[in-house]
Short mmCIF file of C-alpha atoms and ligand atoms in Angstrom, two decimals:
data_model
loop_
_atom_site.label_atom_id
_atom_site.label_comp_id
_atom_site.label_asym_id
_atom_site.label_seq_id
_atom_site.Cartn_x
_atom_site.Cartn_y
_atom_site.Cartn_z
CA UNK A 24 0.00 0.00 0.00
CA UNK A 25 1.34 3.42 -0.92
CA UNK A 26 -0.39 4.96 2.08
CA UNK A 27 0.12 3.05 5.25
CA UNK A 28 -3.09 3.88 7.09
CA UNK A 29 -4.39 2.00 10.13
CA UNK A 30 -7.73 3.74 10.52
CA UNK A 31 -9.73 5.41 7.75
CA UNK A 32 -13.08 7.13 7.43
CA UNK A 33 -14.77 6.68 4.05
CA UNK A 34 -17.52 9.11 3.09
CA UNK A 35 -19.85 8.14 0.27
CA UNK A 36 -21.93 10.96 -1.29
CA UNK A 37 -25.54 10.50 -2.39
CA UNK A 38 -24.57 10.85 -6.04
CA UNK A 39 -22.14 7.97 -5.88
CA UNK A 40 -24.76 5.44 -4.86
CA UNK A 41 -27.74 6.90 -6.73
CA UNK A 42 -28.54 6.40 -10.39
CA UNK A 43 -29.56 9.35 -12.58
CA UNK A 44 -33.23 8.35 -12.19
CA UNK A 45 -32.93 8.70 -8.40
CA UNK A 46 -33.03 5.00 -7.61
CA UNK A 47 -30.23 3.44 -5.53
CA UNK A 48 -27.36 2.08 -7.63
CA UNK A 49 -27.11 -1.41 -6.13
CA UNK A 50 -24.20 -2.66 -8.28
CA UNK A 51 -22.18 0.41 -7.22
CA UNK A 52 -22.96 -0.10 -3.52
CA UNK A 53 -22.06 -3.78 -3.88
CA UNK A 54 -18.74 -2.94 -5.51
CA UNK A 55 -17.89 -0.42 -2.77
CA UNK A 56 -18.73 -2.94 -0.03
CA UNK A 57 -16.48 -5.52 -1.74
CA UNK A 58 -13.58 -3.06 -1.67
CA UNK A 59 -14.22 -2.08 1.95
CA UNK A 60 -14.28 -5.78 2.92
CA UNK A 61 -10.92 -6.27 1.16
CA UNK A 62 -9.45 -3.23 2.93
CA UNK A 63 -10.70 -4.49 6.28
CA UNK A 64 -9.16 -7.93 5.64
CA UNK A 65 -5.79 -6.18 5.51
CA UNK A 66 -6.30 -5.11 9.11
CA UNK A 67 -7.30 -1.50 8.39
CA UNK A 68 -10.11 -0.15 10.58
CA UNK A 69 -12.90 1.41 8.54
CA UNK A 70 -15.69 3.79 9.52
CA UNK A 71 -18.23 4.48 6.81
CA UNK A 72 -20.12 7.77 6.58
CA UNK A 73 -22.82 7.17 4.01
CA UNK A 74 -25.36 9.58 2.57
CA UNK A 75 -28.26 8.19 0.59
CA UNK A 76 -31.17 7.98 3.03
CA UNK A 77 -33.20 10.67 1.25
CA UNK A 78 -32.32 9.26 -2.17
CA UNK A 79 -33.30 5.74 -1.01
CA UNK A 80 -36.55 7.11 0.38
CA UNK A 81 -37.38 8.64 -2.99
CA UNK A 82 -37.20 5.18 -4.53
CA UNK A 83 -39.87 3.92 -2.13
CA UNK A 84 -42.43 6.69 -1.78
CA UNK A 85 -43.54 9.83 -3.58
CA UNK A 86 -43.94 12.86 -1.34
CA UNK A 87 -44.88 16.41 -2.24
CA UNK A 88 -41.51 18.10 -1.60
CA UNK A 89 -42.72 21.56 -2.66
CA UNK A 90 -45.34 22.11 0.04
CA UNK A 91 -43.13 21.34 3.06
CA UNK A 92 -39.51 20.62 2.16
CA UNK A 93 -38.46 19.91 5.75
CA UNK A 94 -41.23 17.38 6.39
CA UNK A 95 -40.57 15.78 3.00
CA UNK A 96 -36.88 15.31 3.82
CA UNK A 97 -37.79 13.84 7.21
CA UNK A 98 -40.25 11.38 5.69
CA UNK A 99 -37.89 10.35 2.87
CA UNK A 100 -34.93 9.91 5.21
CA UNK A 101 -36.92 8.02 7.83
CA UNK A 102 -38.10 5.49 5.25
CA UNK A 103 -34.91 5.53 3.17
CA UNK A 104 -32.44 5.03 6.03
CA UNK A 105 -34.02 1.63 6.76
CA UNK A 106 -33.46 0.57 3.19
CA UNK A 107 -29.93 1.99 3.11
CA UNK A 108 -28.75 0.24 6.28
CA UNK A 109 -30.47 -3.01 5.29
CA UNK A 110 -28.62 -2.94 1.99
CA UNK A 111 -25.26 -2.41 3.71
CA UNK A 112 -25.99 -5.00 6.38
CA UNK A 113 -26.97 -7.63 3.83
CA UNK A 114 -23.93 -6.93 1.62
CA UNK A 115 -21.39 -6.89 4.49
CA UNK A 116 -22.85 -10.16 5.83
CA UNK A 117 -21.71 -11.85 2.62
CA UNK A 118 -18.15 -11.11 3.74
CA UNK A 119 -18.85 -12.20 7.36
CA UNK A 120 -18.61 -8.57 8.44
CA UNK A 121 -21.01 -6.94 10.87
CA UNK A 122 -21.96 -3.34 10.36
CA UNK A 123 -23.87 -1.05 12.72
CA UNK A 124 -26.02 2.04 12.37
CA UNK A 125 -24.94 5.31 14.00
CA UNK A 126 -27.26 8.30 13.45
CA UNK A 127 -26.12 11.66 14.80
CA UNK A 128 -26.97 15.36 14.86
CA UNK A 129 -24.77 18.41 15.25
CA UNK A 130 -25.96 18.62 18.86
CA UNK A 131 -24.13 15.35 19.64
CA UNK A 132 -20.78 17.07 19.02
CA UNK A 133 -21.42 20.16 21.14
CA UNK A 134 -21.10 18.96 24.72
CA UNK A 135 -17.70 17.42 25.46
CA UNK A 136 -19.13 14.63 27.68
CA UNK A 137 -21.67 13.72 25.04
CA UNK A 138 -18.92 13.81 22.41
CA UNK A 139 -16.73 11.47 24.45
CA UNK A 140 -19.65 9.04 24.97
CA UNK A 141 -20.13 8.85 21.22
CA UNK A 142 -16.38 8.42 20.68
CA UNK A 143 -16.31 5.55 23.22
CA UNK A 144 -19.16 3.80 21.44
CA UNK A 145 -17.45 4.06 18.05
CA UNK A 146 -14.14 2.86 19.51
CA UNK A 147 -15.93 -0.12 21.08
CA UNK A 148 -17.59 -1.00 17.76
CA UNK A 149 -14.17 -0.94 16.08
CA UNK A 150 -12.75 -3.18 18.78
CA UNK A 151 -15.48 -5.70 17.99
CA UNK A 152 -14.43 -5.56 14.31
CA UNK A 153 -17.72 -3.91 13.36
CA UNK A 154 -17.97 -1.32 10.57
CA UNK A 155 -19.98 1.65 11.89
CA UNK A 156 -22.17 3.15 9.17
CA UNK A 157 -22.75 6.77 10.17
CA UNK A 158 -25.30 9.20 8.77
CA UNK A 159 -26.97 12.37 9.94
CA UNK A 160 -30.22 11.72 11.80
CA UNK A 161 -32.24 13.62 9.21
CA UNK A 162 -35.48 12.88 11.04
CA UNK A 163 -34.69 15.09 14.03
CA UNK A 164 -31.97 17.22 12.54
CA UNK A 165 -33.71 20.26 11.14
CA UNK A 166 -32.46 23.77 10.22
CA UNK A 167 -29.83 25.01 12.70
CA UNK A 168 -29.28 21.52 14.13
CA UNK A 169 -28.19 20.29 10.71
CA UNK A 170 -24.64 19.73 9.50
CA UNK A 171 -23.79 21.68 6.36
CA UNK A 172 -23.67 18.25 4.79
CA UNK A 173 -22.22 14.80 5.40
CA UNK A 174 -18.75 16.03 4.41
CA UNK A 175 -18.76 18.13 7.57
CA UNK A 176 -19.98 15.12 9.55
CA UNK A 177 -17.24 12.92 8.04
CA UNK A 178 -14.59 15.50 9.01
CA UNK A 179 -15.90 15.52 12.58
CA UNK A 180 -15.89 11.72 12.80
CA UNK A 181 -12.36 11.48 11.36
CA UNK A 182 -11.14 14.04 13.90
CA UNK A 183 -13.00 12.41 16.79
CA UNK A 184 -11.50 8.99 16.06
CA UNK A 185 -8.00 10.26 15.25
CA UNK A 186 -8.23 8.59 11.86
CA UNK A 187 -5.13 8.62 9.66
CA UNK A 188 -7.16 9.44 6.59
CA UNK A 189 -10.54 10.53 5.31
CA UNK A 190 -11.53 9.40 1.82
CA UNK A 191 -14.41 11.38 0.32
CA UNK A 192 -16.07 9.68 -2.60
CA UNK A 193 -18.04 11.95 -4.91
CA UNK A 194 -19.04 11.95 -8.59
CA UNK A 195 -16.03 13.83 -10.00
CA UNK A 196 -12.34 12.87 -10.05
CA UNK A 197 -11.35 15.45 -7.42
CA UNK A 198 -11.19 19.22 -7.14
CA UNK A 199 -10.66 20.81 -10.54
CA UNK A 200 -8.88 24.12 -11.07
CA UNK A 201 -11.97 25.30 -12.99
CA UNK A 202 -15.37 24.02 -14.09
CA UNK A 203 -14.98 20.20 -14.13
CA UNK A 204 -16.86 20.04 -17.45
CA UNK A 205 -14.83 22.74 -19.17
CA UNK A 206 -12.03 21.74 -21.54
CA UNK A 207 -8.70 22.66 -20.03
CA UNK A 208 -9.74 22.13 -16.39
CA UNK A 209 -7.55 19.67 -14.56
CA UNK A 210 -7.70 17.88 -11.20
CA UNK A 211 -5.50 19.43 -8.51
CA UNK A 212 -3.34 16.52 -7.28
CA UNK A 213 -2.15 17.93 -3.99
CA UNK A 214 -3.16 20.70 -1.63
CA UNK A 215 -0.90 21.67 1.25
CA UNK A 216 -1.33 24.39 3.84
CA UNK A 217 -4.37 26.62 3.71
CA UNK A 218 -3.46 29.45 1.38
CA UNK A 219 -5.53 28.19 -1.56
CA UNK A 220 -8.76 30.18 -2.06
CA UNK A 221 -11.16 27.61 -3.47
CA UNK A 222 -13.96 30.10 -4.06
CA UNK A 223 -11.99 31.53 -7.01
CA UNK A 224 -12.34 28.33 -9.07
CA UNK A 225 -14.89 26.07 -7.36
CA UNK A 226 -18.49 26.92 -8.17
CA UNK A 227 -21.14 26.78 -5.47
CA UNK A 228 -23.28 24.43 -7.59
CA UNK A 229 -24.13 20.98 -6.36
CA UNK A 230 -24.72 17.79 -8.25
CA UNK A 231 -28.23 16.38 -8.64
CA UNK A 232 -28.61 14.78 -5.20
CA UNK A 233 -25.75 16.43 -3.29
CA UNK A 234 -26.25 18.91 -0.45
CA UNK A 235 -23.15 20.97 0.31
CA UNK A 236 -21.22 21.00 -2.96
CA UNK A 237 -17.49 21.09 -3.63
CA UNK A 238 -16.84 24.35 -1.75
CA UNK A 239 -17.83 22.86 1.61
CA UNK A 240 -15.89 19.70 0.75
CA UNK A 241 -12.75 21.76 0.05
CA UNK A 242 -13.03 23.89 3.19
CA UNK A 243 -13.70 20.89 5.39
CA UNK A 244 -10.85 18.94 3.77
CA UNK A 245 -8.42 21.78 4.39
CA UNK A 246 -9.43 22.06 8.03
CA UNK A 247 -9.25 18.30 8.59
CA UNK A 248 -5.78 18.12 6.98
CA UNK A 249 -4.65 21.01 9.22
CA UNK A 250 -5.56 18.79 12.18
CA UNK A 251 -3.22 16.04 10.96
CA UNK A 252 -5.51 13.83 8.87
CA UNK A 253 -4.86 13.07 5.17
CA UNK A 254 -7.91 13.82 3.06
CA UNK A 255 -8.48 12.27 -0.37
CA UNK A 256 -11.31 13.41 -2.67
CA UNK A 257 -11.92 10.88 -5.42
CA UNK A 258 -14.51 9.58 -7.86
CA UNK A 259 -16.67 6.90 -6.24
CA UNK A 260 -18.21 6.06 -9.62
CA UNK A 261 -14.90 4.57 -10.77
CA UNK A 262 -14.24 0.86 -10.29
CA UNK A 263 -11.60 -0.11 -7.70
CA UNK A 264 -11.48 3.51 -6.54
CA UNK A 265 -10.78 2.79 -2.86
CA UNK A 266 -7.99 0.33 -3.50
CA UNK A 267 -6.54 2.60 -6.21
CA UNK A 268 -6.59 5.64 -3.89
CA UNK A 269 -4.80 3.67 -1.17
CA UNK A 270 -2.21 2.49 -3.73
CA UNK A 271 -1.96 6.08 -5.05
CA UNK A 272 -2.73 4.80 -8.53
CA UNK A 273 -5.55 7.06 -9.60
CA UNK A 274 -5.93 10.77 -10.30
CA UNK A 275 -7.59 12.44 -7.33
CA UNK A 276 -7.05 15.34 -4.91
CA UNK A 277 -5.04 14.75 -1.76
CA UNK A 278 -4.78 17.21 1.11
CA UNK A 279 -1.41 16.77 2.78
CA UNK A 280 -1.76 16.53 6.57
CA UNK A 281 -0.16 18.95 8.98
CA UNK A 282 1.21 17.93 12.40
CA UNK A 283 -1.40 15.97 14.37
CA UNK A 284 -3.38 18.08 16.82
CA UNK A 285 -4.46 16.81 20.27
CA UNK A 286 -7.91 15.28 20.68
CA UNK A 287 -9.16 18.33 22.53
CA UNK A 288 -7.92 20.75 19.87
CA UNK A 289 -9.66 18.65 17.21
CA UNK A 290 -12.92 18.94 19.11
CA UNK A 291 -12.51 22.71 19.58
CA UNK A 292 -11.68 23.10 15.87
CA UNK A 293 -15.09 21.80 14.90
CA UNK A 294 -17.02 23.77 17.53
CA UNK A 295 -17.48 27.12 15.80
CA UNK A 296 -21.26 26.77 15.59
CA UNK A 297 -21.54 25.95 19.30
CA UNK A 298 -19.26 28.76 20.48
CA UNK A 299 -21.21 30.93 22.92
CA UNK A 300 -19.06 33.99 23.54
CA UNK A 301 -16.58 36.08 21.60
CA UNK A 302 -13.78 38.56 22.27
CA UNK A 303 -12.09 41.19 20.13
CA UNK A 304 -8.30 40.86 20.04
CA UNK A 305 -5.71 43.45 19.05
CA UNK A 306 -3.07 43.28 16.30
CA UNK A 307 -0.29 42.31 18.73
CA UNK A 308 -2.24 39.37 20.11
CA UNK A 309 -3.16 38.24 16.59
CA UNK A 310 0.49 38.34 15.47
CA UNK A 311 1.61 36.41 18.57
CA UNK A 312 -1.09 33.77 18.17
CA UNK A 313 -0.44 33.08 14.50
CA UNK A 314 3.34 32.99 14.93
CA UNK A 315 4.85 29.53 15.15
CA UNK A 316 5.37 29.81 18.90
CA UNK A 317 2.86 28.22 21.28
CA UNK A 318 1.08 31.27 22.75
CA UNK A 319 -1.92 31.62 25.04
CA UNK A 320 -4.39 34.52 24.75
CA UNK A 321 -3.62 37.01 27.53
CA UNK A 322 -5.95 39.86 28.64
CA UNK A 323 -3.36 42.42 27.49
CA UNK A 324 -4.20 41.42 23.89
CA UNK A 325 -7.97 41.72 24.36
CA UNK A 326 -9.76 44.90 23.30
CA UNK A 327 -13.19 43.91 24.57
CA UNK A 328 -15.80 41.24 25.17
CA UNK A 329 -18.25 41.07 22.25
CA UNK A 330 -20.63 38.40 23.58
CA UNK A 331 -20.84 37.05 27.11
CA UNK A 332 -19.63 33.60 28.12
CA UNK A 333 -19.05 31.42 31.16
CA UNK A 334 -15.90 29.66 32.35
CA UNK A 335 -15.42 26.52 30.23
CA UNK A 336 -17.41 27.82 27.23
CA UNK A 337 -15.95 27.78 23.75
CA UNK A 338 -15.34 31.34 22.59
CA UNK A 339 -14.43 32.96 19.28
CA UNK A 340 -11.37 35.20 18.93
CA UNK A 341 -12.19 37.95 16.44
CA UNK A 342 -9.85 40.59 14.96
CA UNK A 343 -10.69 44.23 14.10
CA UNK A 344 -11.79 43.25 10.57
CA UNK A 345 -14.36 40.89 12.08
CA UNK A 346 -12.33 37.86 10.97
CA UNK A 347 -12.41 34.69 13.05
CA UNK A 348 -8.82 34.05 14.19
CA UNK A 349 -9.42 31.07 16.42
CA UNK A 350 -11.55 29.24 18.93
CA UNK A 351 -10.70 28.32 22.49
CA UNK A 352 -12.00 27.32 25.89
CA UNK A 353 -12.43 30.26 28.29
CA UNK A 354 -10.48 29.87 31.55
CA UNK A 355 -12.90 32.32 33.24
CA UNK A 356 -16.19 34.07 32.48
CA UNK A 357 -16.84 37.31 30.56
CA UNK A 358 -17.33 39.35 33.78
CA UNK A 359 -13.75 38.69 34.90
CA UNK A 360 -12.47 39.04 31.32
CA UNK A 361 -14.03 42.55 31.09
CA UNK A 362 -12.30 43.60 34.33
CA UNK A 363 -8.94 42.42 32.94
CA UNK A 364 -9.18 43.79 29.37
CA UNK A 365 -5.86 45.36 28.33
CA UNK A 366 -4.14 44.53 31.65
CA UNK A 367 -0.66 43.02 31.89
CA UNK A 368 0.33 40.10 34.13
CA UNK A 369 -3.11 38.50 34.20
CA UNK A 370 -4.02 34.84 33.80
CA UNK A 371 -4.54 33.74 30.18
CA UNK A 372 -8.16 33.81 29.03
CA UNK A 373 -7.46 30.91 26.65
CA UNK A 374 -4.59 28.54 27.33
CA UNK A 375 -2.60 27.38 24.30
CA UNK A 376 -3.55 23.72 24.91
CA UNK A 377 -7.21 24.67 24.47
CA UNK A 378 -6.78 27.02 21.55
CA UNK A 379 -7.38 26.23 17.89
CA UNK A 380 -6.24 28.77 15.29
CA UNK A 381 -8.01 29.02 11.95
CA UNK A 382 -4.69 29.38 10.14
N1 ADP B 416 -13.89 23.11 -9.24
C1 ADP B 416 -14.67 22.03 -9.03
N2 ADP B 416 -14.12 20.81 -8.96
C2 ADP B 416 -14.86 19.71 -8.74
N3 ADP B 416 -16.21 19.72 -8.59
C3 ADP B 416 -16.85 20.91 -8.64
C4 ADP B 416 -16.10 22.11 -8.85
N4 ADP B 416 -16.99 23.13 -8.85
C5 ADP B 416 -18.22 22.58 -8.63
N5 ADP B 416 -18.16 21.25 -8.52
C6 ADP B 416 -19.33 20.35 -8.33
O1 ADP B 416 -19.34 19.72 -7.02
C7 ADP B 416 -20.06 18.49 -7.16
C8 ADP B 416 -19.77 17.55 -5.97
O2 ADP B 416 -20.33 18.02 -4.76
P1 ADP B 416 -21.73 17.46 -4.17
O3 ADP B 416 -22.81 17.73 -5.14
O4 ADP B 416 -21.90 18.00 -2.80
O5 ADP B 416 -21.48 15.88 -4.16
P2 ADP B 416 -21.67 14.71 -3.05
O6 ADP B 416 -23.05 14.19 -3.21
O7 ADP B 416 -20.63 13.71 -3.41
O8 ADP B 416 -21.42 15.28 -1.67
C9 ADP B 416 -19.58 17.94 -8.49
O9 ADP B 416 -20.52 17.08 -9.07
C10 ADP B 416 -19.32 19.19 -9.33
O10 ADP B 416 -20.34 19.41 -10.27
N1 VHF B 417 -28.16 12.64 5.34
C1 VHF B 417 -28.51 12.82 3.94
C2 VHF B 417 -27.30 13.19 3.12
C3 VHF B 417 -27.03 14.65 3.07
C4 VHF B 417 -25.72 14.98 2.34
O1 VHF B 417 -24.87 15.67 2.86
O2 VHF B 417 -25.59 14.43 1.10
P1 VHF B 417 -24.23 14.49 0.22
O3 VHF B 417 -23.93 15.95 -0.13
O4 VHF B 417 -24.53 13.69 -0.99
O5 VHF B 417 -23.15 13.85 1.00
C5 VHF B 417 -29.02 11.49 3.37
O6 VHF B 417 -28.64 10.42 3.85
O7 VHF B 417 -29.80 11.54 2.42
#
């Protein structure tokens, strides 16, 4: 194997396992399960994040999606998830592999205790040689409780389980440097660091059954790689794609991983939407934080408290252009922070060990 991974998360997009007419593509799912079984036989731990509940639901029932889109999605997913997991379960059984169903919402990642309970469950499933099949719980996950899409969920799961790699299967060969259909566009082989501005060449359009599109995939991939996890974006419609990606024998996009971050930093990195408070930091603090040295956020670098928070909350560090610089756990509440704004020799508001910088 070109890439020597011990634990991988594989995310399969709706489009990969759905035919153009909206019906599930059973031969494709079967072929993917065969490859996953072969990978698992080599001793690699696999966690599957699979979309396709809504698409599977559409193959079973017709609902009026125009009148109430939220209810329609709930109904389709509730019916379709049963079919999806049954299909996986039946196919994995043929290789004497057990799979399990794990349905989650964004809320499950917010509270650290809750997060650790979920992590323990997934670790236990892996110990029992089970392949967890994860999807968003679309039935209860509505509006602000929703993930942007399953790419975000896959990034969270890969970070939570300290996976070596995340393989995202979609319906194009990778991230193109222009419109994938335009002549002259080519797949970007490698992305390192986070300087690349994807919005200049990735359109916000989505494929027929996809939710987030390539922009959210790119941003999530960059963030996940910054936390120390290799991310591969490849075409799940191609035969032998998983084995070829692992052998590095197929054109696709690979995000080169940075130094591995601690488990706690990985959790903080994905907590932007659950951050309660925020503080405004000055130019000196910003420069110190983004330098290569490990630096905590001291009150002397804080200009003011923007939104209140309690000790232990996740807070946002914002600069004077309103840009998010980082996220961290507050060592004390906003009342004390206000009293200490601009003062020297005060206890750090965010300790370096509990600070994640956007980069
Ligand atoms: N520069 C680009 N490179 C690759 N794909 C792009 C680009 N710009 C837009 N896309 C679109 O993103 C789509 C994949 O995202 P999405 O629809 O969310 O798929 P999935 O269901 O796999 O999550 C592709 O089908 C492609 O049309
Ligand atoms: N949870 C939804 C998938 C939503 C989603 O993000 O889809 P996709 O963009 O195809 O990965 C489902 O199972 O239908």
